[in-house]
Amino acid sequence: MATIESIQNAYIDYVLTEGEQPKSVYIFAKQNEMSEAEFYQFYGSFEAVEQGIWAGFANKTLAEIRAQEVWEGYTSREKALSFFYGFFELIKSSRSFAVYSIKKQPKGFTTPKVFAPLKDIFEGFADEIMKEGIESTELSDRKYFSKKYKDALWVQFVFILNFWINDNSAGFEKTDEAIEKGINVTFDLFQRSPIDNLFEYGKFLVQNGGIKDKMGF
């Protein structure tokens, strides 16, 4: 009997062997001793299979890192680092599929459909840890910009994903370095800085403009 896992594994095996998607669901199902109806119980297309694989990587990573005893004591920065390290460690064993899937996506500024569920999962996680960081004052609560923190983290994720598929270093140590530097730089921008102090000071002066007249300037 077909399962989500058996369909995904069979699909990965096919595309890596043939270098392309199966010609039809009928052929794919027949080769894997299932009916078309069984396939469609789980997926509506081969694109949906790939979406499920990528979403599965994210969900498995989140389950593993959240199960760690130290998780609740982590800062938002540490939780982000934990996800990034965990995700790229997990997909090492599926690197050939990841490279195949990524390289066949159209180039552009929009997120390819195959990554849409992955992005939803990632942004839900990012939004969660950003809110925690703001509540704990680890991160600066900037009007309008705070809502964009998760978007900046997604951009960082996409950058590192593309960096990883081109990384030829032993054990992908360059990717680990890119994660550390990228996440730390990103979170440094999210934290309170002299710019925030200047903004607060300017807001104070606007709200208390009468002080200027009283001082005779």
Coordinates of N, CA, C and O in Angstrom, one line a residue, residues 42-135:
F42 N -2.8 11.0 -2.0 CA -1.8 11.8 -1.2 C -1.4 13.1 -1.9 O -1.1 14.1 -1.3
Y43 N -1.3 13.0 -3.2 CA -0.7 14.1 -4.0 C -1.5 14.4 -5.3 O -2.0 13.4 -5.9
G44 N -1.6 15.7 -5.6 CA -2.4 16.0 -6.9 C -1.5 16.1 -8.1 O -1.9 16.2 -9.2
S45 N -0.1 16.2 -7.8 CA 0.8 16.3 -8.9 C 2.2 16.0 -8.4 O 2.4 15.9 -7.2
F46 N 3.2 15.9 -9.4 CA 4.6 15.7 -9.0 C 5.1 16.9 -8.3 O 6.0 16.8 -7.4
E47 N 4.7 18.1 -8.7 CA 5.1 19.3 -8.0 C 4.7 19.3 -6.5 O 5.5 19.7 -5.6
A48 N 3.5 18.7 -6.3 CA 3.1 18.6 -4.9 C 3.9 17.6 -4.1 O 4.1 17.8 -2.9
V49 N 4.5 16.6 -4.8 CA 5.4 15.7 -4.1 C 6.6 16.4 -3.7 O 7.1 16.3 -2.5
E50 N 7.2 17.2 -4.6 CA 8.4 18.0 -4.2 C 8.1 19.0 -3.1 O 8.9 19.2 -2.2
Q51 N 7.0 19.6 -3.2 CA 6.6 20.5 -2.1 C 6.6 19.8 -0.8 O 7.0 20.3 0.3
G52 N 6.0 18.6 -0.8 CA 5.9 17.8 0.5 C 7.2 17.4 1.0 O 7.5 17.4 2.2
I53 N 8.2 17.1 0.1 CA 9.5 16.8 0.5 C 10.2 17.9 1.2 O 10.8 17.8 2.3
W54 N 10.1 19.1 0.6 CA 10.8 20.3 1.2 C 10.1 20.7 2.5 O 10.8 21.0 3.5
A55 N 8.8 20.6 2.6 CA 8.1 20.9 3.8 C 8.4 19.9 4.9 O 8.5 20.3 6.1
G56 N 8.6 18.7 4.5 CA 9.0 17.6 5.4 C 10.3 17.9 6.1 O 10.5 17.6 7.3
F57 N 11.3 18.4 5.3 CA 12.6 18.7 5.8 C 12.4 19.8 6.9 O 13.1 19.7 8.0
A58 N 11.6 20.8 6.7 CA 11.4 21.9 7.7 C 10.7 21.3 8.9 O 11.1 21.6 10.1
N59 N 9.7 20.6 8.7 CA 8.9 20.0 9.9 C 9.8 19.1 10.7 O 9.7 19.1 12.0
K60 N 10.5 18.3 10.1 CA 11.4 17.3 10.8 C 12.5 18.1 11.6 O 12.8 17.8 12.8
T61 N 13.0 19.1 11.0 CA 14.0 20.0 11.7 C 13.4 20.6 12.9 O 14.0 20.6 14.0
L62 N 12.2 21.2 12.8 CA 11.6 21.8 13.9 C 11.3 20.9 15.0 O 11.5 21.2 16.2
A63 N 10.8 19.7 14.7 CA 10.5 18.7 15.7 C 11.8 18.3 16.5 O 11.7 18.1 17.7
E64 N 12.9 18.1 15.8 CA 14.1 17.7 16.4 C 14.7 18.8 17.3 O 15.1 18.5 18.4
I65 N 14.7 20.0 16.8 CA 15.3 21.1 17.7 C 14.4 21.4 18.9 O 14.9 21.8 19.9
R66 N 13.1 21.4 18.7 CA 12.2 21.7 19.8 C 12.2 20.6 20.9 O 11.8 20.9 22.0
A67 N 12.7 19.4 20.5 CA 12.7 18.3 21.5 C 13.9 18.4 22.4 O 14.0 17.7 23.4
Q68 N 14.9 19.3 22.1 CA 16.1 19.4 22.9 C 15.7 20.1 24.2 O 14.9 21.0 24.3
E69 N 16.4 19.6 25.3 CA 16.1 20.1 26.6 C 16.4 21.6 26.8 O 15.8 22.3 27.5
V70 N 17.4 22.0 26.0 CA 17.9 23.4 26.1 C 17.1 24.4 25.3 O 17.3 25.6 25.4
W71 N 16.1 23.9 24.5 CA 15.4 24.7 23.6 C 14.7 25.9 24.3 O 14.8 27.1 23.8
E72 N 14.0 25.7 25.4 CA 13.2 26.7 26.0 C 14.1 27.8 26.6 O 13.7 29.0 26.7
G73 N 15.4 27.5 26.8 CA 16.3 28.5 27.4 C 17.1 29.3 26.3 O 17.8 30.2 26.6
Y74 N 16.9 28.9 25.1 CA 17.5 29.6 24.0 C 17.0 31.0 23.7 O 15.8 31.3 23.9
T75 N 17.9 31.9 23.3 CA 17.4 33.2 22.8 C 16.9 33.1 21.4 O 17.0 32.0 20.8
S76 N 16.3 34.1 20.9 CA 15.8 34.0 19.5 C 16.9 33.8 18.5 O 16.8 33.0 17.6
R77 N 18.0 34.4 18.8 CA 19.2 34.2 17.9 C 19.6 32.8 17.9 O 19.9 32.2 16.9
E78 N 19.7 32.2 19.1 CA 20.1 30.8 19.2 C 19.1 29.8 18.6 O 19.5 28.8 18.0
K79 N 17.9 30.2 18.7 CA 16.8 29.3 18.0 C 17.0 29.4 16.5 O 16.8 28.4 15.9
A80 N 17.2 30.5 16.0 CA 17.4 30.7 14.6 C 18.7 29.9 14.1 O 18.6 29.1 13.1
L81 N 19.8 30.0 14.8 CA 21.0 29.3 14.5 C 20.7 27.8 14.6 O 21.2 27.0 13.7
S82 N 20.0 27.3 15.6 CA 19.6 25.9 15.8 C 18.9 25.4 14.6 O 19.1 24.3 14.1
F83 N 17.9 26.2 14.1 CA 17.1 25.7 12.9 C 18.0 25.6 11.7 O 18.0 24.6 11.0
F84 N 18.8 26.7 11.4 CA 19.6 26.7 10.3 C 20.6 25.5 10.3 O 20.8 24.8 9.3
Y85 N 21.3 25.3 11.4 CA 22.3 24.2 11.5 C 21.6 22.9 11.3 O 22.0 22.0 10.6
G86 N 20.4 22.7 12.0 CA 19.7 21.5 12.0 C 19.2 21.2 10.6 O 19.2 20.0 10.1
F87 N 18.7 22.2 9.9 CA 18.1 22.0 8.6 C 19.2 21.5 7.6 O 19.0 20.5 6.8
F88 N 20.3 22.2 7.6 CA 21.3 21.8 6.6 C 22.1 20.5 6.9 O 22.6 19.9 6.1
E89 N 22.1 20.2 8.2 CA 22.6 18.9 8.6 C 21.7 17.8 8.1 O 22.1 16.8 7.6
L90 N 20.4 18.0 8.2 CA 19.4 17.0 7.8 C 19.4 16.8 6.3 O 19.4 15.6 5.8
I91 N 19.5 17.8 5.5 CA 19.4 17.7 4.1 C 20.7 17.2 3.4 O 20.7 17.0 2.2
K92 N 21.8 17.1 4.2 CA 23.0 16.5 3.7 C 22.8 15.2 3.0 O 23.3 14.8 2.0
S93 N 21.9 14.4 3.7 CA 21.7 13.0 3.2 C 20.8 13.0 2.0 O 20.6 12.0 1.3
S94 N 20.2 14.1 1.6 CA 19.4 14.3 0.4 C 19.9 15.3 -0.5 O 19.2 16.0 -1.3
R95 N 21.2 15.5 -0.5 CA 21.9 16.6 -1.2 C 21.6 16.5 -2.7 O 21.3 17.5 -3.4
S96 N 21.7 15.3 -3.3 CA 21.5 15.1 -4.7 C 20.1 15.6 -5.2 O 20.0 16.2 -6.2
F97 N 19.1 15.2 -4.4 CA 17.8 15.6 -4.7 C 17.6 17.1 -4.5 O 17.0 17.8 -5.4
A98 N 18.2 17.7 -3.5 CA 18.1 19.1 -3.2 C 18.7 19.9 -4.4 O 18.1 20.9 -4.8
V99 N 19.9 19.5 -4.8 CA 20.6 20.2 -5.9 C 19.7 20.1 -7.2 O 19.5 21.1 -7.9
Y100 N 19.2 18.9 -7.5 CA 18.3 18.7 -8.6 C 17.1 19.6 -8.6 O 16.8 20.3 -9.5
S101 N 16.4 19.6 -7.4 CA 15.2 20.4 -7.3 C 15.4 21.9 -7.4 O 14.7 22.6 -8.0
I102 N 16.5 22.4 -6.7 CA 16.8 23.8 -6.7 C 17.2 24.3 -8.1 O 16.8 25.3 -8.6
K103 N 18.1 23.5 -8.8 CA 18.7 24.0 -10.1 C 17.6 24.0 -11.2 O 17.8 24.7 -12.2
K104 N 16.5 23.3 -11.1 CA 15.6 23.3 -12.1 C 14.5 24.4 -11.9 O 13.6 24.5 -12.7
Q105 N 14.6 25.1 -10.8 CA 13.6 26.2 -10.6 C 13.9 27.4 -11.4 O 15.1 27.8 -11.7
P106 N 12.9 28.1 -11.9 CA 13.1 29.3 -12.7 C 13.8 30.4 -11.9 O 13.5 30.6 -10.7
K107 N 14.7 31.2 -12.5 CA 15.3 32.3 -11.8 C 14.4 33.5 -11.7 O 13.6 33.7 -12.6
G108 N 14.5 34.2 -10.6 CA 13.6 35.3 -10.4 C 13.6 35.8 -9.0 O 14.2 35.2 -8.1
F109 N 12.8 36.8 -8.7 CA 12.7 37.4 -7.4 C 11.6 36.8 -6.5 O 11.5 37.0 -5.4
T110 N 10.7 36.0 -7.2 CA 9.6 35.4 -6.5 C 9.9 34.0 -6.0 O 10.8 33.4 -6.6
T111 N 9.3 33.6 -4.9 CA 9.5 32.2 -4.4 C 8.9 31.2 -5.3 O 7.7 31.2 -5.6
P112 N 9.7 30.2 -5.9 CA 9.2 29.2 -6.7 C 8.1 28.4 -6.0 O 8.1 28.3 -4.7
K113 N 7.1 28.0 -6.7 CA 5.9 27.3 -6.1 C 6.4 26.1 -5.2 O 5.7 25.8 -4.2
V114 N 7.4 25.4 -5.7 CA 7.9 24.2 -5.0 C 8.3 24.5 -3.5 O 8.3 23.6 -2.7
F115 N 8.7 25.7 -3.3 CA 9.1 26.1 -1.9 C 8.0 26.8 -1.1 O 8.3 27.3 0.0
A116 N 6.9 27.0 -1.7 CA 5.8 27.7 -1.0 C 5.4 27.2 0.4 O 5.4 27.9 1.4
P117 N 5.2 25.8 0.5 CA 4.9 25.3 1.8 C 6.0 25.4 2.8 O 5.8 25.7 4.0
L118 N 7.2 25.2 2.3 CA 8.4 25.4 3.1 C 8.5 26.8 3.7 O 8.8 27.0 4.8
K119 N 8.3 27.8 2.8 CA 8.3 29.2 3.2 C 7.3 29.5 4.3 O 7.6 30.2 5.2
D120 N 6.1 28.9 4.1 CA 5.0 29.1 5.1 C 5.4 28.6 6.5 O 5.2 29.3 7.5
I121 N 6.0 27.4 6.5 CA 6.5 26.8 7.8 C 7.6 27.7 8.4 O 7.6 27.9 9.6
F122 N 8.6 28.0 7.5 CA 9.7 28.8 8.0 C 9.3 30.2 8.5 O 9.7 30.6 9.6
E123 N 8.4 30.8 7.8 CA 7.9 32.2 8.3 C 7.1 32.1 9.6 O 7.2 33.0 10.4
G124 N 6.4 31.0 9.7 CA 5.6 30.8 11.0 C 6.6 30.7 12.2 O 6.4 31.3 13.2
F125 N 7.7 29.9 11.9 CA 8.7 29.7 13.0 C 9.4 31.0 13.2 O 9.6 31.4 14.4
A126 N 9.8 31.7 12.1 CA 10.5 33.0 12.3 C 9.7 34.0 13.0 O 10.2 34.7 13.9
D127 N 8.4 34.1 12.7 CA 7.5 35.1 13.3 C 7.4 34.8 14.8 O 7.4 35.7 15.6
E128 N 7.4 33.5 15.1 CA 7.3 33.1 16.6 C 8.5 33.5 17.3 O 8.4 34.1 18.4
I129 N 9.7 33.3 16.8 CA 10.9 33.6 17.6 C 11.2 35.1 17.6 O 11.8 35.6 18.5
M130 N 10.7 35.8 16.5 CA 10.9 37.3 16.5 C 10.0 37.9 17.6 O 10.5 38.8 18.3
K131 N 8.8 37.4 17.7 CA 7.9 38.0 18.8 C 8.5 37.7 20.2 O 8.4 38.6 21.0
E132 N 9.1 36.5 20.3 CA 9.7 36.2 21.6 C 10.8 37.1 21.9 O 11.0 37.6 23.0
G133 N 11.6 37.4 20.8 CA 12.8 38.3 21.0 C 12.4 39.7 21.3 O 13.0 40.4 22.1
I134 N 11.3 40.2 20.7 CA 10.8 41.5 21.0 C 10.3 41.6 22.5 O 10.5 42.6 23.2
E135 N 9.5 40.6 22.9 CA 9.0 40.6 24.2 C 10.0 40.5 25.3 O 9.9 41.1 26.4

